[in-house]
Amino acid sequence: MNILVTGGAGFIGSHTLIELYKAGHTAVVVDNLSNSNPVALQRVAEIIGVPEIPFYKVDIRDREGLEKVLAEHRCDACIHFAGLKAVGESVEKPWEYYENNIGGTLTLVDVMRRHGCKNIIFSSSATVYGDPAEIPITENCPKGQCTNPYGWTKSMLEQVLMDIQKADPEWNVVLLRYFNPVGAHASGRIGENPNGIPNNLMPYITQVAVGKRQELGVFGNDYPTPDGTGVRDYIHVVDLATAHVAALKVFSEQCSVLSEAGANQLNTKHLALNTTHIYNIGTGHGYSVLDMVKAFVRVNGVDVPYSIKPRRAGDIATCYCNPAKAKAELGWEAKYGIDDMVRDSWNWQRQNPEGYSE
Ligand code: NAD
Ligand code: WQD
């Protein structure tokens, strides 16, 4: 398939491009580079062994820009990563987050349908579960109250895409609810490159390890967890990338079911028709902040000084998923463990202490 990849220069997008090409797909990238660097795409092309990845510096809110891309490239599906993702910033700038993430997605979806491309995989997040009603979290767990505008953009966009799919069953919509992506490509050539002070745990750890920050603040050690620190379902970004390749199967299956059985019949051998497909994408294992720090120190042989700080507003104690649905329906499961995650995160940071800006 030829895939439109919005936000393809970013952390998860760049890793997904590699897995798409490895699986025999091709891609066209649209990114406004608001949180990424085009060097990432050059490195992706090097890793794949192609001269370049087709790239357009276009904002997904720019209708004419998107029209031009889709007029020049026939795309079978879109993997939609583009969006702003900093939780704290979203509290400061809610309008900017709603306008970029929701406005951008509405424009994207409209241009896609005008060009007959009605297959979309959307980057959602575990954040839509709020403080989850059950652990491990299955896809049947009710969505919850988000604690920030970023989370609400994900929750609202899930609803928008489900409604669009319901109204026009030609749409195939896959919502992937990512848990906590970490790690980097084994080459160390691409990885997570946050601007300024990292919000997320793993880039903070790697920046302490490389000497850019003095110590890690551990946000709370009085949670009802085995060691008192927050527990999360960290997933290697390469596993997350292969989940997108696996999810493309939904589109090919829907097409074959439609042609075999007629549009209105449900063929139980296959995935359900006429519904939005929702999957948790995690490992199913919960690790605490201190588990991550200890694994990082043990595997990489570097020191990570830390001190205990107060809880961070909006944090929950425990969040990990049951990923069985993705395994059963997509044949996907995570392959990498905590040691791979901390090794590859460090390999990237060590080789690129200033990210892509060297
Ligand atoms: P990222 O910031 O590295 O990548 C997002 C990309 O989208 C960037 O390259 C940015 O320049 C681009 N972008 C933003 N707004 C745009 C616009 N209006 N038009 C065109 N391009 C635009 O983030 P990531 O970690 O790779 O995340 C990818 C997606 O996954 C995002 O939608 C994010 O919300 C979602 N997600 C991320 C995490 C995480 O922890 N990293 C977890 C759950 C969900
Ligand atoms: C993980 C754990 C912190 C930093 C966020 C978003 C979520 C999703 C993934 C996009 C928590 C602790 C962290 C630090 C710490 N993003 N921590 N010191 O909060 O689970 O999820 O990223 O969709 O929407 O909310 O990830 O990496 O920020 O935190 O102790 O300097 O590490 O308290 O327990 P989180 P995180």
Coordinates of C-alpha atoms and ligand atoms in Angstrom, one line a residue:
M1 CA 0.0 0.0 0.0
N2 CA 1.0 3.6 -0.4
I3 CA 0.5 5.3 2.9
L4 CA 0.1 9.0 3.7
V5 CA 2.0 9.5 7.0
T6 CA 1.2 12.7 8.8
G7 CA 3.7 13.7 11.4
G8 CA 6.1 11.3 9.8
A9 CA 9.2 13.3 10.8
G10 CA 8.4 12.8 14.5
F11 CA 9.4 10.2 17.0
I12 CA 6.9 7.5 16.4
G13 CA 6.3 8.4 12.7
S14 CA 10.0 8.1 11.8
H15 CA 10.2 4.6 13.3
T16 CA 7.0 3.6 11.6
L17 CA 8.3 4.6 8.2
I18 CA 11.1 2.0 8.5
E19 CA 8.7 -0.8 9.4
L20 CA 6.3 0.2 6.6
Y21 CA 9.1 0.0 4.0
K22 CA 10.4 -3.3 5.5
A23 CA 6.9 -4.7 5.0
G24 CA 6.9 -3.7 1.4
H25 CA 4.8 -0.5 1.7
T26 CA 5.7 3.0 0.5
A27 CA 4.9 6.3 2.1
V28 CA 4.4 10.0 1.6
V29 CA 5.2 12.2 4.6
V30 CA 3.4 15.4 5.5
D31 CA 4.8 17.3 8.5
N32 CA 5.0 21.0 9.4
L33 CA 8.2 20.3 11.3
S34 CA 6.8 22.1 14.4
N35 CA 8.3 19.4 16.6
S36 CA 10.7 17.6 14.4
N37 CA 13.7 17.9 12.1
P38 CA 14.0 16.8 8.5
V39 CA 17.3 15.1 9.3
A40 CA 15.2 12.3 10.8
L41 CA 13.8 11.6 7.4
Q42 CA 17.2 11.5 5.8
R43 CA 18.3 9.0 8.4
V44 CA 15.2 7.0 7.8
A45 CA 16.0 6.8 4.1
E46 CA 19.6 5.7 4.9
I47 CA 18.3 3.0 7.2
I48 CA 15.8 1.8 4.6
G49 CA 18.3 2.1 1.7
V50 CA 16.2 4.4 -0.5
P51 CA 17.4 7.8 -1.9
E52 CA 14.7 9.7 -0.1
I53 CA 11.2 9.5 1.5
P54 CA 8.7 11.7 -0.4
F55 CA 8.2 14.6 2.0
Y56 CA 6.0 17.7 2.0
K57 CA 6.5 20.4 4.6
V58 CA 2.7 21.0 4.9
D59 CA 0.5 21.7 7.8
I60 CA -2.5 19.4 8.1
R61 CA -4.6 22.6 8.6
D62 CA -3.6 23.8 5.2
R63 CA -6.3 22.4 2.9
E64 CA -4.7 23.5 -0.4
G65 CA -1.4 22.0 0.6
L66 CA -3.0 18.7 1.5
E67 CA -5.1 18.7 -1.7
K68 CA -1.9 19.1 -3.7
V69 CA -0.2 16.1 -2.0
L70 CA -3.2 13.9 -2.5
A71 CA -3.6 15.0 -6.1
E72 CA 0.0 14.0 -6.8
H73 CA 0.1 10.8 -4.8
R74 CA -2.6 8.2 -4.7
C75 CA -2.8 7.0 -1.1
D76 CA -4.5 3.8 0.0
A77 CA -4.5 4.8 3.7
C78 CA -3.4 7.4 6.1
I79 CA -1.5 6.9 9.4
H80 CA -2.2 10.1 11.2
F81 CA 0.5 11.0 13.8
A82 CA 0.5 14.7 13.3
G83 CA -0.4 16.6 16.5
L84 CA 0.8 18.5 19.4
K85 CA 1.5 16.3 22.4
A86 CA 2.9 18.1 25.4
V87 CA 0.5 17.7 28.3
G88 CA 1.7 20.7 30.4
E89 CA 1.8 23.0 27.4
S90 CA -1.8 22.0 26.5
V91 CA -3.0 23.3 29.9
E92 CA -1.3 26.7 29.1
K93 CA -2.5 26.8 25.5
P94 CA -5.7 24.9 25.2
W95 CA -6.9 26.9 22.1
E96 CA -3.7 26.0 20.2
Y97 CA -4.1 22.3 21.0
Y98 CA -7.8 22.1 20.1
E99 CA -7.2 24.1 16.9
N100 CA -4.1 22.1 15.8
N101 CA -5.2 18.6 16.7
I102 CA -8.9 18.8 16.1
G103 CA -9.0 21.4 13.4
G104 CA -6.1 19.7 11.6
T105 CA -7.7 16.3 11.7
L106 CA -11.1 17.6 10.4
T107 CA -9.3 19.2 7.5
L108 CA -7.2 16.1 6.8
V109 CA -10.3 13.8 6.9
D110 CA -12.2 16.0 4.6
V111 CA -9.4 16.2 2.0
M112 CA -8.9 12.4 2.3
R113 CA -12.6 11.6 1.5
R114 CA -12.6 14.1 -1.4
H115 CA -9.7 12.0 -2.9
G116 CA -11.4 8.6 -2.2
C117 CA -9.0 7.7 0.6
K118 CA -11.2 6.5 3.5
N119 CA -8.8 4.3 5.5
I120 CA -7.2 5.9 8.6
I121 CA -5.1 4.8 11.6
F122 CA -5.3 7.4 14.3
S123 CA -2.7 7.8 17.1
S124 CA -4.8 7.7 20.3
S125 CA -3.5 7.4 23.8
A126 CA -4.0 5.5 27.0
T127 CA -4.9 8.9 28.4
V128 CA -8.4 8.5 27.1
Y129 CA -9.1 6.0 29.9
G130 CA -8.5 8.8 32.5
D131 CA -8.0 7.2 35.9
P132 CA -8.8 3.7 34.6
A133 CA -11.8 1.8 36.0
E134 CA -9.9 -1.5 35.6
I135 CA -6.3 -2.7 35.6
P136 CA -5.1 -4.2 33.3
I137 CA -7.0 -2.0 30.9
T138 CA -9.0 -3.7 28.1
E139 CA -10.6 -1.8 25.3
N140 CA -14.0 -2.4 27.0
C141 CA -12.9 -0.2 29.9
P142 CA -15.0 3.0 29.8
K143 CA -13.2 6.1 28.7
G144 CA -12.7 8.5 31.6
Q145 CA -12.1 12.1 32.5
C146 CA -9.0 13.5 30.9
T147 CA -6.9 15.8 33.1
N148 CA -5.7 18.1 30.3
P149 CA -6.7 19.5 26.9
Y150 CA -4.2 17.3 25.1
G151 CA -6.0 14.2 26.4
W152 CA -9.3 15.7 25.5
T153 CA -8.2 16.2 21.9
K154 CA -7.5 12.5 21.7
S155 CA -10.8 11.5 23.3
M156 CA -12.8 13.9 21.2
L157 CA -11.0 12.9 17.9
E158 CA -11.8 9.3 18.7
Q159 CA -15.5 10.2 18.8
V160 CA -15.3 12.3 15.7
L161 CA -13.7 9.5 13.7
M162 CA -16.2 6.9 15.1
D163 CA -19.1 9.1 14.1
I164 CA -17.7 9.7 10.6
Q165 CA -17.2 5.9 10.2
K166 CA -20.8 5.2 11.4
A167 CA -22.3 7.7 8.9
D168 CA -20.2 6.5 6.0
P169 CA -19.3 2.8 6.3
E170 CA -16.9 3.1 3.4
W171 CA -14.6 4.6 6.1
N172 CA -12.3 2.1 7.9
V173 CA -11.1 3.6 11.1
V174 CA -8.5 2.1 13.5
L175 CA -7.8 3.8 16.8
L176 CA -4.5 2.7 18.4
R177 CA -4.3 3.6 22.0
Y178 CA -0.6 3.8 22.7
F179 CA 0.7 3.3 26.2
N180 CA 4.2 4.8 27.0
P181 CA 6.5 4.7 24.0
V182 CA 10.2 4.7 24.7
G183 CA 13.4 3.3 23.1
A184 CA 14.8 4.0 19.6
H185 CA 15.8 2.2 16.5
A186 CA 18.7 -0.2 17.2
S187 CA 21.0 1.8 14.9
G188 CA 20.9 4.8 17.2
R189 CA 20.4 7.0 14.2
I190 CA 16.8 8.0 15.0
G191 CA 15.1 8.6 18.4
E192 CA 13.1 10.9 20.6
N193 CA 14.2 14.5 20.4
P194 CA 12.2 16.7 22.7
N195 CA 12.5 20.4 22.7
G196 CA 13.6 22.0 26.0
I197 CA 13.1 20.2 29.3
P198 CA 11.6 16.7 28.7
N199 CA 8.2 16.1 30.1
N200 CA 8.4 12.3 29.8
L201 CA 10.4 10.0 32.0
M202 CA 12.7 8.2 29.5
P203 CA 14.1 11.3 27.8
Y204 CA 14.6 12.9 31.2
I205 CA 16.6 9.8 32.3
T206 CA 18.8 9.8 29.2
Q207 CA 19.5 13.5 29.5
V208 CA 20.6 13.0 33.1
A209 CA 22.7 10.0 32.1
V210 CA 24.4 12.1 29.3
G211 CA 25.1 15.0 31.7
K212 CA 22.7 17.5 30.3
R213 CA 20.6 17.5 33.5
Q214 CA 21.7 17.1 37.1
E215 CA 19.2 14.7 38.5
L216 CA 15.9 13.1 37.8
G217 CA 13.0 14.2 39.9
V218 CA 10.8 11.2 40.8
F219 CA 7.3 12.5 41.1
G220 CA 5.9 10.9 44.2
N221 CA 6.8 7.7 46.1
D222 CA 3.6 7.3 48.1
Y223 CA 1.4 5.8 45.4
P224 CA -0.3 2.5 46.1
T225 CA 2.2 0.6 44.0
P226 CA 4.9 -1.9 45.0
D227 CA 7.6 0.7 45.5
G228 CA 5.4 3.8 45.8
T229 CA 6.3 5.3 42.4
G230 CA 4.0 5.4 39.4
V231 CA 3.6 2.3 37.3
R232 CA 3.3 2.5 33.5
D233 CA 3.2 0.2 30.4
Y234 CA 6.4 1.2 28.6
I235 CA 6.5 0.0 25.0
H236 CA 9.5 0.0 22.6
V237 CA 8.9 2.4 19.8
V238 CA 9.8 -0.3 17.2
D239 CA 7.1 -2.5 18.6
L240 CA 4.7 0.4 18.4
A241 CA 5.8 0.9 14.8
T242 CA 5.1 -2.7 13.8
A243 CA 1.6 -2.4 15.4
H244 CA 0.8 0.1 12.7
V245 CA 1.9 -2.2 9.9
A246 CA -0.2 -5.0 11.5
A247 CA -3.2 -2.6 11.7
L248 CA -3.1 -2.1 8.0
K249 CA -4.5 -5.6 7.8
V250 CA -7.8 -4.2 8.8
F251 CA -8.0 -2.3 5.5
S252 CA -7.1 -5.3 3.3
E253 CA -9.4 -7.6 5.2
Q254 CA -12.3 -5.2 5.0
C255 CA -11.8 -4.9 1.2
S256 CA -11.6 -8.7 0.8
V257 CA -14.7 -9.3 3.0
L258 CA -16.6 -6.7 1.1
S259 CA -15.9 -8.2 -2.2
E260 CA -16.5 -11.8 -1.0
A261 CA -19.6 -11.3 1.0
G262 CA -21.2 -8.1 -0.1
A263 CA -21.2 -4.9 1.8
N264 CA -23.9 -5.7 4.3
Q265 CA -23.1 -9.2 5.5
L266 CA -20.9 -9.9 8.4
N267 CA -18.4 -12.6 7.8
T268 CA -17.4 -14.0 11.2
K269 CA -14.2 -15.5 10.0
H270 CA -13.0 -11.9 9.6
L271 CA -12.9 -8.7 11.6
A272 CA -16.3 -7.2 12.2
L273 CA -17.5 -4.9 9.5
N274 CA -18.9 -1.4 9.9
T275 CA -17.3 -0.6 13.1
T276 CA -14.3 1.4 14.4
H277 CA -11.5 -0.9 15.4
I278 CA -9.9 0.0 18.7
Y279 CA -6.7 -1.5 20.1
N280 CA -4.6 -1.1 23.1
I281 CA -0.9 -1.0 22.1
G282 CA 1.2 -1.9 25.1
T283 CA 3.2 -4.8 26.4
G284 CA 0.8 -5.7 29.3
H285 CA 3.6 -5.2 31.9
G286 CA 3.7 -2.4 34.4
Y287 CA 7.0 -1.0 35.5
S288 CA 7.5 1.7 38.2
V289 CA 9.7 4.8 37.8
L290 CA 12.3 3.2 40.0
D291 CA 12.2 -0.1 37.9
M292 CA 13.0 2.0 34.9
V293 CA 15.8 3.9 36.5
K294 CA 17.4 0.7 38.0
A295 CA 17.1 -1.2 34.6
F296 CA 18.7 1.8 32.9
V297 CA 21.7 1.8 35.3
R298 CA 22.1 -2.0 35.3
V299 CA 22.0 -2.4 31.5
N300 CA 24.0 0.6 30.5
G301 CA 26.4 0.9 33.4
V302 CA 25.8 4.6 33.8
D303 CA 24.7 6.6 36.8
V304 CA 21.3 8.3 37.1
P305 CA 21.1 10.4 40.2
Y306 CA 17.5 11.0 41.4
S307 CA 15.6 12.5 44.2
I308 CA 12.0 12.1 45.3
K309 CA 9.8 15.1 44.5
P310 CA 6.1 15.8 45.2
R311 CA 3.5 14.1 43.0
R312 CA 2.9 15.7 39.6
A313 CA -0.6 17.1 39.1
G314 CA -2.8 14.9 37.0
D315 CA -0.7 11.7 37.4
I316 CA -2.3 8.4 38.2
A317 CA -0.8 5.6 40.2
T318 CA -1.0 2.7 37.8
C319 CA -1.6 2.3 34.0
Y320 CA -1.0 -0.9 32.0
C321 CA -3.0 -2.7 29.5
N322 CA -4.2 -6.1 28.4
P323 CA -3.0 -6.2 24.8
A324 CA -4.8 -9.5 24.0
K325 CA -7.2 -8.0 21.4
A326 CA -4.4 -6.7 19.2
K327 CA -2.8 -10.2 19.3
A328 CA -6.0 -12.0 18.5
E329 CA -7.2 -9.7 15.7
L330 CA -4.0 -8.2 14.3
G331 CA -1.5 -11.0 15.1
W332 CA 0.6 -8.3 16.8
E333 CA 2.4 -8.4 20.1
A334 CA 5.3 -6.6 21.6
K335 CA 8.7 -8.4 21.2
Y336 CA 11.0 -6.1 23.2
G337 CA 11.4 -6.0 26.9
I338 CA 12.6 -3.4 29.5
D339 CA 16.3 -4.1 28.9
D340 CA 15.9 -3.5 25.1
M341 CA 14.0 -0.3 25.8
V342 CA 16.6 1.2 28.2
R343 CA 19.6 0.0 26.0
D344 CA 18.2 1.5 22.8
S345 CA 17.1 4.8 24.5
W346 CA 20.7 5.2 25.8
N347 CA 22.3 4.2 22.5
W348 CA 20.3 7.0 20.7
Q349 CA 21.1 9.6 23.4
R350 CA 24.8 8.7 23.7
Q351 CA 25.3 8.9 19.9
N352 CA 23.2 12.1 19.6
P353 CA 23.6 14.2 22.8
E354 CA 22.1 17.2 21.0
G355 CA 19.5 15.2 19.2
Y356 CA 19.3 16.1 15.4
S357 CA 20.6 19.6 15.9
E358 CA 24.3 18.6 15.7
Ligands
NAD1 P1 6.1 14.0 17.7 O1 5.9 15.4 18.2 O2 7.6 13.5 17.7 O3 5.5 13.8 16.3 C1 4.4 14.5 15.9 C2 4.7 15.2 14.5 O4 3.6 15.9 14.1 C3 5.9 16.2 14.6 O5 6.8 15.9 13.6 C4 5.2 17.6 14.4 O6 6.1 18.4 13.7 C5 4.0 17.2 13.5 N1 2.9 18.1 13.6 C6 2.3 18.6 14.6 N2 1.3 19.4 14.3 C7 1.2 19.4 12.9 C8 0.4 20.0 11.9 N3 -0.6 20.8 12.3 N4 0.6 19.7 10.6 C9 1.6 18.8 10.3 N5 2.4 18.3 11.2 C10 2.2 18.5 12.4 O7 5.2 13.0 18.6 P2 5.2 11.4 18.7 O8 5.6 11.0 20.0 O9 5.8 10.9 17.5 O10 3.6 11.2 18.6 C11 2.9 10.9 17.4 C12 1.5 10.9 17.7 O11 1.2 9.9 18.7 C13 0.9 12.2 18.3 O12 -0.4 12.3 17.7 C14 0.8 11.9 19.8 O13 -0.2 12.7 20.4 C15 0.5 10.4 19.8 N6 0.9 9.8 21.0 C16 2.2 10.0 21.5 C17 2.5 9.4 22.7 C18 3.9 9.6 23.3 O14 4.1 9.4 24.5 N7 4.9 9.9 22.5 C19 1.6 8.6 23.4 C20 0.3 8.4 22.9 C21 0.0 9.1 21.7
WQD2 C1 5.7 8.3 33.4 C2 6.0 8.1 34.9 C3 5.6 10.2 36.1 C4 8.9 12.4 34.4 C5 2.3 10.9 29.2 C6 1.0 11.5 28.8 C7 0.2 10.5 28.0 C8 1.1 9.9 26.9 C9 2.4 9.4 27.4 C10 0.7 11.0 24.9 C11 4.9 8.8 35.8 C12 7.0 9.7 36.2 C13 8.0 11.4 34.7 C14 9.9 12.8 35.4 C15 8.9 11.2 36.9 N1 1.4 10.8 25.9 N2 8.0 10.8 36.0 N3 9.8 12.2 36.6 O1 2.5 10.7 32.4 O2 2.4 8.2 31.9 O3 2.0 9.8 30.1 O4 3.0 10.4 28.1 O5 -0.4 10.6 24.6 O6 -0.9 11.1 27.5 O7 0.3 11.9 29.9 O8 4.3 9.6 31.0 O9 6.7 9.7 30.8 O10 5.4 11.7 31.7 O11 5.6 9.7 33.1 O12 8.9 10.6 38.0 O13 10.7 13.7 35.2 O14 7.2 8.8 35.2 O15 5.1 10.7 37.4 O16 4.7 8.0 36.9 P1 2.7 9.6 31.5 P2 5.6 10.2 31.6

